[in-house]
Amino acid sequence: MEIGVDSFAAAMSNNDSGTNLSSVKSIHYLLERIEHADQVGLDVFGIGEHHRKEFLDSAPTMILAAAAARTKRIRLTSAVTVLSAADPVRVFQTFATLDLISQGRAEMVVGRGSFTESFPLFGLNLQDYDELFSEKLDLLLNIRENETVSWSGRFRPALKNQAIYPRPLQNPIPISIGVGGTPQSFVRAGTLGLPLMVAIIGGETHRFRPLVDLYREAGRRAGHPPEQLKVGLHSIGYVAKTTQQAIDDFYPGYAENFTKIGKERGWPPVTRAHFDAQMNKQGALIIGGPEEVAEKIIRHSDALGGISRVSFQMDNANLSHAKLMQAIEILGTQVSPMVKEKLGVQKS
């Protein structure tokens, strides 16, 4: 199992003074965290894509390219690329370039996005939400497969015998589908034989098992081998030296940020009772000391019928850079070896 971190490049606050750090400092600290994740042996680091004031990840491949120059082995991925609002030709070109810079460590997770700011920003109709993604995914996979492409669709000008460069070092460059809770998204990924990254940010993880089963069954019916149908988990998580310290560090910022998002989406305010419910053995949050976190990762894997990757989203709780660095250190030096030992997987 691969263990990693996903970041939305949150504009950080100075926890001592309560003031916001500059965007320059926030990006600088983020690159330090990616470099540290590489040094402590984590497998993957992902950068999301948002077009909001509180996040600095509107151009994630720029951040990943900067990280590629500072790292040696960690895989670098999007988390996720909002393909519905992008040109698949440019998406492929930027990730192919990232793959060359990183000497074959680039990946992309593509999805429709849970925030919708990119649609008006790029002149798109939200009513075309799913059709945009389906068509653009078709073109992206066509480009990955063929150096010269002929293609036509509804939302983008046609291509006729058009060569697309550069080509990535990896052939094929890995592409996964990022999904939430929509059944047809799971079926689509399975039918295409693409790996799946499931974002579970609330509820109980085992409730997603029927959707994962849909994915695997769709893949089987399409003739894809089981080992190709990999399932990864994107989860809100955090690790500290003890579970109590992890809770004390994480809860205040988590409650503040998710209550703010909830106002936009019609969710009720986050309460401590809600948080504690997510902390139980079946709850989605992976927060605690090293032993507790390792055990919960394995429980989540069992609940979903086996997962190949788990990525922690930690920077949504107003944590300081120092605490995030410590969490990355514990993930790499304690949690990851524990999980791999328990699963009988030797670290490469």
mmCIF file of C-alpha atoms in Angstrom:
data_model
loop_
_atom_site.group_PDB
_atom_site.id
_atom_site.type_symbol
_atom_site.label_atom_id
_atom_site.label_comp_id
_atom_site.label_asym_id
_atom_site.label_seq_id
_atom_site.Cartn_x
_atom_site.Cartn_y
_atom_site.Cartn_z
ATOM 1 C CA MET A 1 0.000 0.000 0.000
ATOM 2 C CA GLU A 2 1.186 3.488 -0.836
ATOM 3 C CA ILE A 3 0.912 6.208 1.819
ATOM 4 C CA GLY A 4 0.890 9.869 0.865
ATOM 5 C CA VAL A 5 -0.407 13.382 1.408
ATOM 6 C CA ASP A 6 -2.786 15.563 -0.598
ATOM 7 C CA SER A 7 -2.732 19.339 -0.276
ATOM 8 C CA PHE A 8 -5.020 22.099 -1.483
ATOM 9 C CA ALA A 9 -2.215 24.632 -0.950
ATOM 10 C CA ALA A 10 -4.220 26.455 1.683
ATOM 11 C CA ALA A 11 -3.234 30.042 2.352
ATOM 12 C CA MET A 12 -1.800 29.537 5.832
ATOM 13 C CA SER A 13 -2.296 31.567 8.971
ATOM 14 C CA ASN A 14 0.347 32.412 11.515
ATOM 15 C CA ASN A 15 -1.052 30.467 14.457
ATOM 16 C CA ASP A 16 0.794 32.547 17.001
ATOM 17 C CA SER A 17 -0.514 35.927 15.876
ATOM 18 C CA GLY A 18 -3.688 34.877 14.056
ATOM 19 C CA THR A 19 -2.633 36.762 10.939
ATOM 20 C CA ASN A 20 -2.368 35.241 7.479
ATOM 21 C CA LEU A 21 1.025 34.396 6.056
ATOM 22 C CA SER A 22 1.870 35.804 2.664
ATOM 23 C CA SER A 23 1.095 33.654 -0.355
ATOM 24 C CA VAL A 24 4.834 33.530 -1.059
ATOM 25 C CA LYS A 25 5.525 32.082 2.399
ATOM 26 C CA SER A 26 2.635 29.621 2.184
ATOM 27 C CA ILE A 27 3.907 28.221 -1.134
ATOM 28 C CA HIS A 28 7.464 28.108 0.221
ATOM 29 C CA TYR A 29 6.307 26.069 3.213
ATOM 30 C CA LEU A 30 4.289 23.750 0.977
ATOM 31 C CA LEU A 31 7.365 22.954 -1.107
ATOM 32 C CA GLU A 32 9.285 22.263 2.098
ATOM 33 C CA ARG A 33 6.586 19.783 3.127
ATOM 34 C CA ILE A 34 6.736 17.969 -0.210
ATOM 35 C CA GLU A 35 10.521 17.785 0.041
ATOM 36 C CA HIS A 36 10.229 16.471 3.599
ATOM 37 C CA ALA A 37 7.674 13.850 2.528
ATOM 38 C CA ASP A 38 10.209 12.619 -0.027
ATOM 39 C CA GLN A 39 12.973 12.492 2.574
ATOM 40 C CA VAL A 40 10.965 10.482 5.124
ATOM 41 C CA GLY A 41 9.890 7.886 2.568
ATOM 42 C CA LEU A 42 6.278 8.711 1.729
ATOM 43 C CA ASP A 43 5.150 7.362 -1.620
ATOM 44 C CA VAL A 44 3.102 10.158 -3.168
ATOM 45 C CA PHE A 45 2.186 13.841 -2.808
ATOM 46 C CA GLY A 46 -0.853 15.321 -4.515
ATOM 47 C CA ILE A 47 -1.896 18.921 -5.209
ATOM 48 C CA GLY A 48 -5.553 19.783 -5.741
ATOM 49 C CA GLU A 49 -7.072 22.384 -8.036
ATOM 50 C CA HIS A 50 -9.318 25.178 -6.815
ATOM 51 C CA HIS A 51 -10.123 28.692 -7.924
ATOM 52 C CA ARG A 52 -10.869 30.262 -4.547
ATOM 53 C CA LYS A 53 -9.153 32.894 -2.420
ATOM 54 C CA GLU A 54 -8.298 30.512 0.418
ATOM 55 C CA PHE A 55 -6.373 28.074 -1.806
ATOM 56 C CA LEU A 56 -3.231 28.656 -3.886
ATOM 57 C CA ASP A 57 -3.552 25.622 -6.169
ATOM 58 C CA SER A 58 -5.216 27.036 -9.298
ATOM 59 C CA ALA A 59 -2.138 25.928 -11.300
ATOM 60 C CA PRO A 60 -1.162 22.655 -9.594
ATOM 61 C CA THR A 61 1.365 21.473 -12.181
ATOM 62 C CA MET A 62 3.434 24.592 -11.475
ATOM 63 C CA ILE A 63 3.692 23.572 -7.826
ATOM 64 C CA LEU A 64 4.396 19.956 -8.737
ATOM 65 C CA ALA A 65 7.111 20.977 -11.194
ATOM 66 C CA ALA A 66 8.820 23.069 -8.518
ATOM 67 C CA ALA A 67 8.566 20.078 -6.173
ATOM 68 C CA ALA A 68 9.994 17.763 -8.835
ATOM 69 C CA ALA A 69 13.213 19.779 -8.873
ATOM 70 C CA ARG A 70 13.555 19.372 -5.088
ATOM 71 C CA THR A 71 12.693 15.669 -4.729
ATOM 72 C CA LYS A 72 14.157 12.360 -5.868
ATOM 73 C CA ARG A 73 11.686 9.484 -5.533
ATOM 74 C CA ILE A 74 8.232 10.564 -4.371
ATOM 75 C CA ARG A 75 5.461 10.363 -6.988
ATOM 76 C CA LEU A 76 3.790 13.681 -7.837
ATOM 77 C CA THR A 77 0.113 13.833 -8.744
ATOM 78 C CA SER A 78 -2.896 16.071 -9.043
ATOM 79 C CA ALA A 79 -5.684 15.671 -6.508
ATOM 80 C CA VAL A 80 -7.733 16.294 -8.639
ATOM 81 C CA THR A 81 -7.352 18.006 -12.025
ATOM 82 C CA VAL A 82 -10.745 19.539 -12.858
ATOM 83 C CA LEU A 83 -10.844 18.071 -16.346
ATOM 84 C CA SER A 84 -14.356 19.353 -17.072
ATOM 85 C CA ALA A 85 -13.028 22.928 -17.088
ATOM 86 C CA ALA A 86 -9.737 22.242 -18.867
ATOM 87 C CA ASP A 87 -8.450 21.555 -22.360
ATOM 88 C CA PRO A 88 -7.317 17.900 -22.441
ATOM 89 C CA VAL A 89 -4.523 18.755 -24.881
ATOM 90 C CA ARG A 90 -3.002 21.230 -22.431
ATOM 91 C CA VAL A 91 -3.593 18.897 -19.489
ATOM 92 C CA PHE A 92 -1.670 16.158 -21.269
ATOM 93 C CA GLN A 93 1.126 18.510 -22.327
ATOM 94 C CA THR A 94 1.638 19.952 -18.848
ATOM 95 C CA PHE A 95 1.681 16.545 -17.150
ATOM 96 C CA ALA A 96 3.935 15.099 -19.857
ATOM 97 C CA THR A 97 6.327 17.971 -19.181
ATOM 98 C CA LEU A 98 6.078 17.322 -15.440
ATOM 99 C CA ASP A 99 6.875 13.672 -16.126
ATOM 100 C CA LEU A 100 10.031 14.663 -17.994
ATOM 101 C CA ILE A 101 11.106 17.101 -15.271
ATOM 102 C CA SER A 102 10.529 14.495 -12.553
ATOM 103 C CA GLN A 103 12.112 11.685 -14.607
ATOM 104 C CA GLY A 104 8.982 9.580 -14.665
ATOM 105 C CA ARG A 105 7.237 10.382 -11.375
ATOM 106 C CA ALA A 106 4.142 12.245 -12.606
ATOM 107 C CA GLU A 107 0.545 11.075 -12.332
ATOM 108 C CA MET A 108 -2.814 12.717 -12.767
ATOM 109 C CA VAL A 109 -6.095 12.164 -10.975
ATOM 110 C CA VAL A 110 -8.870 13.699 -13.049
ATOM 111 C CA GLY A 111 -12.398 14.500 -11.952
ATOM 112 C CA ARG A 112 -15.308 16.892 -12.210
ATOM 113 C CA GLY A 113 -14.459 18.830 -9.048
ATOM 114 C CA SER A 114 -16.539 19.322 -5.928
ATOM 115 C CA PHE A 115 -16.335 23.139 -6.174
ATOM 116 C CA THR A 116 -17.858 24.798 -9.220
ATOM 117 C CA GLU A 117 -16.023 28.146 -9.492
ATOM 118 C CA SER A 118 -14.116 26.960 -12.567
ATOM 119 C CA PHE A 119 -17.295 26.728 -14.675
ATOM 120 C CA PRO A 120 -18.176 30.444 -14.827
ATOM 121 C CA LEU A 121 -14.466 31.311 -14.749
ATOM 122 C CA PHE A 122 -13.864 29.490 -18.020
ATOM 123 C CA GLY A 123 -17.245 30.232 -19.596
ATOM 124 C CA LEU A 124 -18.775 26.785 -19.128
ATOM 125 C CA ASN A 125 -22.367 25.798 -18.391
ATOM 126 C CA LEU A 126 -22.822 23.909 -15.126
ATOM 127 C CA GLN A 127 -25.692 22.014 -16.738
ATOM 128 C CA ASP A 128 -23.055 20.284 -18.897
ATOM 129 C CA TYR A 129 -21.243 19.084 -15.752
ATOM 130 C CA ASP A 130 -21.117 15.373 -16.603
ATOM 131 C CA GLU A 131 -21.100 15.617 -20.406
ATOM 132 C CA LEU A 132 -18.047 17.899 -20.296
ATOM 133 C CA PHE A 133 -16.114 15.448 -18.173
ATOM 134 C CA SER A 134 -17.065 12.393 -20.222
ATOM 135 C CA GLU A 135 -16.080 13.972 -23.516
ATOM 136 C CA LYS A 136 -12.833 15.463 -22.254
ATOM 137 C CA LEU A 137 -11.817 12.221 -20.581
ATOM 138 C CA ASP A 138 -12.333 10.457 -23.914
ATOM 139 C CA LEU A 139 -10.000 12.929 -25.623
ATOM 140 C CA LEU A 140 -7.386 12.762 -22.856
ATOM 141 C CA LEU A 141 -7.219 8.964 -23.066
ATOM 142 C CA ASN A 142 -7.027 9.186 -26.859
ATOM 143 C CA ILE A 143 -4.035 11.523 -26.586
ATOM 144 C CA ARG A 144 -2.366 9.250 -24.056
ATOM 145 C CA GLU A 145 -2.748 6.308 -26.434
ATOM 146 C CA ASN A 146 -1.857 8.040 -29.707
ATOM 147 C CA GLU A 147 0.856 10.492 -30.662
ATOM 148 C CA THR A 148 -1.249 11.686 -33.618
ATOM 149 C CA VAL A 149 -4.929 12.254 -32.889
ATOM 150 C CA SER A 150 -8.069 12.617 -34.966
ATOM 151 C CA TRP A 151 -11.065 13.393 -32.766
ATOM 152 C CA SER A 152 -14.270 15.420 -32.681
ATOM 153 C CA GLY A 153 -16.711 16.319 -29.946
ATOM 154 C CA ARG A 154 -19.286 18.834 -28.819
ATOM 155 C CA PHE A 155 -17.311 21.095 -26.502
ATOM 156 C CA ARG A 156 -13.927 21.453 -28.173
ATOM 157 C CA PRO A 157 -12.761 22.084 -31.765
ATOM 158 C CA ALA A 158 -12.017 18.877 -33.641
ATOM 159 C CA LEU A 159 -8.507 17.514 -34.158
ATOM 160 C CA LYS A 160 -7.471 16.039 -37.510
ATOM 161 C CA ASN A 161 -4.197 14.117 -37.701
ATOM 162 C CA GLN A 162 -2.803 16.420 -35.032
ATOM 163 C CA ALA A 163 0.463 15.386 -33.380
ATOM 164 C CA ILE A 164 0.620 16.260 -29.670
ATOM 165 C CA TYR A 165 3.917 16.815 -27.843
ATOM 166 C CA PRO A 166 5.821 16.359 -25.654
ATOM 167 C CA ARG A 167 5.355 12.695 -24.896
ATOM 168 C CA PRO A 168 5.898 11.652 -21.273
ATOM 169 C CA LEU A 169 8.704 9.383 -20.095
ATOM 170 C CA GLN A 170 6.162 6.918 -18.700
ATOM 171 C CA ASN A 171 4.211 5.055 -21.349
ATOM 172 C CA PRO A 172 1.440 5.260 -20.433
ATOM 173 C CA ILE A 173 1.490 8.096 -17.927
ATOM 174 C CA PRO A 174 -0.804 7.049 -15.040
ATOM 175 C CA ILE A 175 -4.319 8.496 -15.063
ATOM 176 C CA SER A 176 -6.821 7.794 -12.275
ATOM 177 C CA ILE A 177 -10.418 8.908 -11.850
ATOM 178 C CA GLY A 178 -11.288 10.912 -8.738
ATOM 179 C CA VAL A 179 -14.815 10.221 -7.491
ATOM 180 C CA GLY A 180 -17.155 11.192 -4.669
ATOM 181 C CA GLY A 181 -20.392 9.296 -4.238
ATOM 182 C CA THR A 182 -21.978 9.131 -7.702
ATOM 183 C CA PRO A 183 -22.550 5.508 -8.816
ATOM 184 C CA GLN A 184 -22.148 6.233 -12.531
ATOM 185 C CA SER A 185 -18.693 7.678 -11.859
ATOM 186 C CA PHE A 186 -17.593 4.383 -10.303
ATOM 187 C CA VAL A 187 -19.061 2.404 -13.216
ATOM 188 C CA ARG A 188 -17.366 4.665 -15.785
ATOM 189 C CA ALA A 189 -13.953 4.219 -14.166
ATOM 190 C CA GLY A 190 -14.395 0.450 -14.028
ATOM 191 C CA THR A 191 -15.563 0.202 -17.621
ATOM 192 C CA LEU A 192 -12.500 2.158 -18.758
ATOM 193 C CA GLY A 193 -10.193 0.075 -16.562
ATOM 194 C CA LEU A 194 -8.776 3.165 -14.844
ATOM 195 C CA PRO A 195 -7.610 3.260 -11.216
ATOM 196 C CA LEU A 196 -9.974 4.931 -8.778
ATOM 197 C CA MET A 197 -9.321 7.558 -6.094
ATOM 198 C CA VAL A 198 -12.309 7.756 -3.751
ATOM 199 C CA ALA A 199 -12.728 10.930 -1.703
ATOM 200 C CA ILE A 200 -14.369 9.958 1.598
ATOM 201 C CA ILE A 201 -14.549 13.021 3.816
ATOM 202 C CA GLY A 202 -17.499 12.071 6.006
ATOM 203 C CA GLY A 203 -19.808 9.279 7.074
ATOM 204 C CA GLU A 204 -18.642 5.712 7.546
ATOM 205 C CA THR A 205 -16.153 4.307 5.084
ATOM 206 C CA HIS A 206 -17.765 0.874 4.772
ATOM 207 C CA ARG A 207 -20.862 2.495 3.228
ATOM 208 C CA PHE A 208 -18.803 3.096 0.078
ATOM 209 C CA ARG A 209 -18.210 -0.641 -0.392
ATOM 210 C CA PRO A 210 -21.246 -1.128 -2.706
ATOM 211 C CA LEU A 211 -19.911 1.640 -4.963
ATOM 212 C CA VAL A 212 -16.441 0.091 -5.025
ATOM 213 C CA ASP A 213 -18.050 -3.256 -5.836
ATOM 214 C CA LEU A 214 -19.870 -1.557 -8.736
ATOM 215 C CA TYR A 215 -16.501 -0.332 -9.994
ATOM 216 C CA ARG A 216 -14.886 -3.747 -9.807
ATOM 217 C CA GLU A 217 -17.860 -5.481 -11.415
ATOM 218 C CA ALA A 218 -17.938 -2.947 -14.269
ATOM 219 C CA GLY A 219 -14.226 -3.526 -14.805
ATOM 220 C CA ARG A 220 -14.668 -7.291 -14.801
ATOM 221 C CA ARG A 221 -17.478 -7.104 -17.346
ATOM 222 C CA ALA A 222 -15.318 -4.890 -19.561
ATOM 223 C CA GLY A 223 -12.582 -7.538 -19.480
ATOM 224 C CA HIS A 224 -10.026 -5.720 -17.344
ATOM 225 C CA PRO A 225 -7.827 -7.849 -15.037
ATOM 226 C CA PRO A 226 -8.479 -7.409 -11.278
ATOM 227 C CA GLU A 227 -4.958 -6.119 -10.626
ATOM 228 C CA GLN A 228 -5.640 -3.207 -12.984
ATOM 229 C CA LEU A 229 -8.671 -2.082 -10.964
ATOM 230 C CA LYS A 230 -6.857 -0.321 -8.142
ATOM 231 C CA VAL A 231 -8.699 1.651 -5.468
ATOM 232 C CA GLY A 232 -7.127 4.537 -3.582
ATOM 233 C CA LEU A 233 -8.564 6.561 -0.702
ATOM 234 C CA HIS A 234 -8.375 10.335 -0.249
ATOM 235 C CA SER A 235 -9.193 11.007 3.389
ATOM 236 C CA ILE A 236 -9.142 13.844 5.856
ATOM 237 C CA GLY A 237 -6.494 12.795 8.326
ATOM 238 C CA TYR A 238 -3.758 13.865 10.687
ATOM 239 C CA VAL A 239 -1.268 12.134 12.942
ATOM 240 C CA ALA A 240 0.488 13.396 16.056
ATOM 241 C CA LYS A 241 2.478 11.744 18.837
ATOM 242 C CA THR A 242 -0.732 10.838 20.690
ATOM 243 C CA THR A 243 -4.380 10.656 19.737
ATOM 244 C CA GLN A 244 -5.316 13.361 22.212
ATOM 245 C CA GLN A 245 -2.717 15.712 20.787
ATOM 246 C CA ALA A 246 -3.981 14.988 17.273
ATOM 247 C CA ILE A 247 -7.552 15.824 18.276
ATOM 248 C CA ASP A 248 -6.517 18.974 20.129
ATOM 249 C CA ASP A 249 -4.473 20.145 17.143
ATOM 250 C CA PHE A 250 -6.974 19.296 14.437
ATOM 251 C CA TYR A 251 -10.509 19.871 15.698
ATOM 252 C CA PRO A 252 -10.648 23.697 16.072
ATOM 253 C CA GLY A 253 -9.538 24.473 12.509
ATOM 254 C CA TYR A 254 -11.503 21.570 11.056
ATOM 255 C CA ALA A 255 -14.705 22.810 12.694
ATOM 256 C CA GLU A 256 -14.116 26.380 11.544
ATOM 257 C CA ASN A 257 -13.351 25.521 7.920
ATOM 258 C CA PHE A 258 -16.056 22.909 7.395
ATOM 259 C CA THR A 259 -18.681 25.099 9.034
ATOM 260 C CA LYS A 260 -17.710 27.837 6.555
ATOM 261 C CA ILE A 261 -17.974 25.449 3.581
ATOM 262 C CA GLY A 262 -21.215 24.111 5.030
ATOM 263 C CA LYS A 263 -22.824 27.534 4.835
ATOM 264 C CA GLU A 264 -22.233 27.485 1.064
ATOM 265 C CA ARG A 265 -23.608 23.970 0.636
ATOM 266 C CA GLY A 266 -26.442 23.880 3.140
ATOM 267 C CA TRP A 267 -24.723 21.660 5.709
ATOM 268 C CA PRO A 268 -25.289 22.179 9.438
ATOM 269 C CA PRO A 269 -22.446 23.639 11.528
ATOM 270 C CA VAL A 270 -19.788 21.174 12.651
ATOM 271 C CA THR A 271 -20.156 20.154 16.284
ATOM 272 C CA ARG A 272 -17.819 18.254 18.563
ATOM 273 C CA ALA A 273 -20.342 15.392 18.654
ATOM 274 C CA HIS A 274 -20.234 15.209 14.847
ATOM 275 C CA PHE A 275 -16.431 15.192 14.922
ATOM 276 C CA ASP A 276 -16.299 12.473 17.589
ATOM 277 C CA ALA A 277 -18.679 10.321 15.539
ATOM 278 C CA GLN A 278 -16.264 10.568 12.602
ATOM 279 C CA MET A 279 -13.459 9.483 14.921
ATOM 280 C CA ASN A 280 -14.974 6.093 15.771
ATOM 281 C CA LYS A 281 -13.678 2.851 14.249
ATOM 282 C CA GLN A 282 -15.917 3.105 11.177
ATOM 283 C CA GLY A 283 -15.798 6.904 10.799
ATOM 284 C CA ALA A 284 -14.082 8.480 7.816
ATOM 285 C CA LEU A 285 -11.570 10.661 9.682
ATOM 286 C CA ILE A 286 -8.106 9.096 10.055
ATOM 287 C CA ILE A 287 -6.846 11.080 13.021
ATOM 288 C CA GLY A 288 -4.801 9.901 15.970
ATOM 289 C CA GLY A 289 -1.450 8.635 17.163
ATOM 290 C CA PRO A 290 0.690 6.390 14.940
ATOM 291 C CA GLU A 291 -0.807 3.073 16.100
ATOM 292 C CA GLU A 292 -4.392 4.290 15.876
ATOM 293 C CA VAL A 293 -3.868 5.742 12.410
ATOM 294 C CA ALA A 294 -2.158 2.606 11.084
ATOM 295 C CA GLU A 295 -4.962 0.416 12.443
ATOM 296 C CA LYS A 296 -7.644 2.631 10.911
ATOM 297 C CA ILE A 297 -5.970 2.580 7.498
ATOM 298 C CA ILE A 298 -6.084 -1.208 7.572
ATOM 299 C CA ARG A 299 -9.729 -1.203 8.720
ATOM 300 C CA HIS A 300 -10.634 1.118 5.853
ATOM 301 C CA SER A 301 -8.805 -1.140 3.421
ATOM 302 C CA ASP A 302 -10.671 -4.189 4.702
ATOM 303 C CA ALA A 303 -13.986 -2.298 4.548
ATOM 304 C CA LEU A 304 -13.446 -1.431 0.875
ATOM 305 C CA GLY A 305 -12.188 -4.842 -0.175
ATOM 306 C CA GLY A 306 -8.556 -3.762 -0.375
ATOM 307 C CA ILE A 307 -7.016 -0.411 -1.272
ATOM 308 C CA SER A 308 -3.645 0.313 -2.849
ATOM 309 C CA ARG A 309 -3.158 3.923 -1.709
ATOM 310 C CA VAL A 310 -4.287 6.276 1.026
ATOM 311 C CA SER A 311 -3.603 10.012 0.897
ATOM 312 C CA PHE A 312 -4.054 12.299 3.881
ATOM 313 C CA GLN A 313 -5.540 15.751 3.465
ATOM 314 C CA MET A 314 -4.191 17.638 6.479
ATOM 315 C CA ASP A 315 -3.985 21.300 5.535
ATOM 316 C CA ASN A 316 -7.669 22.128 5.997
ATOM 317 C CA ALA A 317 -7.513 22.675 9.751
ATOM 318 C CA ASN A 318 -5.365 25.821 10.090
ATOM 319 C CA LEU A 319 -2.422 23.787 11.368
ATOM 320 C CA SER A 320 0.982 25.406 11.583
ATOM 321 C CA HIS A 321 3.754 24.462 9.187
ATOM 322 C CA ALA A 322 5.704 22.930 12.083
ATOM 323 C CA LYS A 323 2.823 20.635 13.037
ATOM 324 C CA LEU A 324 2.289 19.577 9.421
ATOM 325 C CA MET A 325 5.998 18.823 9.096
ATOM 326 C CA GLN A 326 5.841 16.710 12.250
ATOM 327 C CA ALA A 327 2.792 14.847 10.957
ATOM 328 C CA ILE A 328 4.566 14.083 7.671
ATOM 329 C CA GLU A 329 7.570 12.817 9.606
ATOM 330 C CA ILE A 330 5.417 10.466 11.691
ATOM 331 C CA LEU A 331 3.522 9.247 8.617
ATOM 332 C CA GLY A 332 6.747 8.406 6.822
ATOM 333 C CA THR A 333 8.835 6.983 9.645
ATOM 334 C CA GLN A 334 6.191 5.277 11.807
ATOM 335 C CA VAL A 335 2.753 4.896 10.203
ATOM 336 C CA SER A 336 3.814 3.766 6.722
ATOM 337 C CA PRO A 337 6.244 1.073 7.948
ATOM 338 C CA MET A 338 3.623 -0.139 10.449
ATOM 339 C CA VAL A 339 0.923 -0.459 7.800
ATOM 340 C CA LYS A 340 3.212 -2.217 5.340
ATOM 341 C CA GLU A 341 4.459 -4.603 8.009
ATOM 342 C CA LYS A 342 0.923 -5.441 9.097
ATOM 343 C CA LEU A 343 -0.077 -6.053 5.481
ATOM 344 C CA GLY A 344 2.997 -8.159 4.856
ATOM 345 C CA VAL A 345 4.386 -5.725 2.301
ATOM 346 C CA GLN A 346 8.067 -4.983 2.478
ATOM 347 C CA LYS A 347 9.037 -1.406 1.790
ATOM 348 C CA SER A 348 10.913 -1.084 -1.490
#
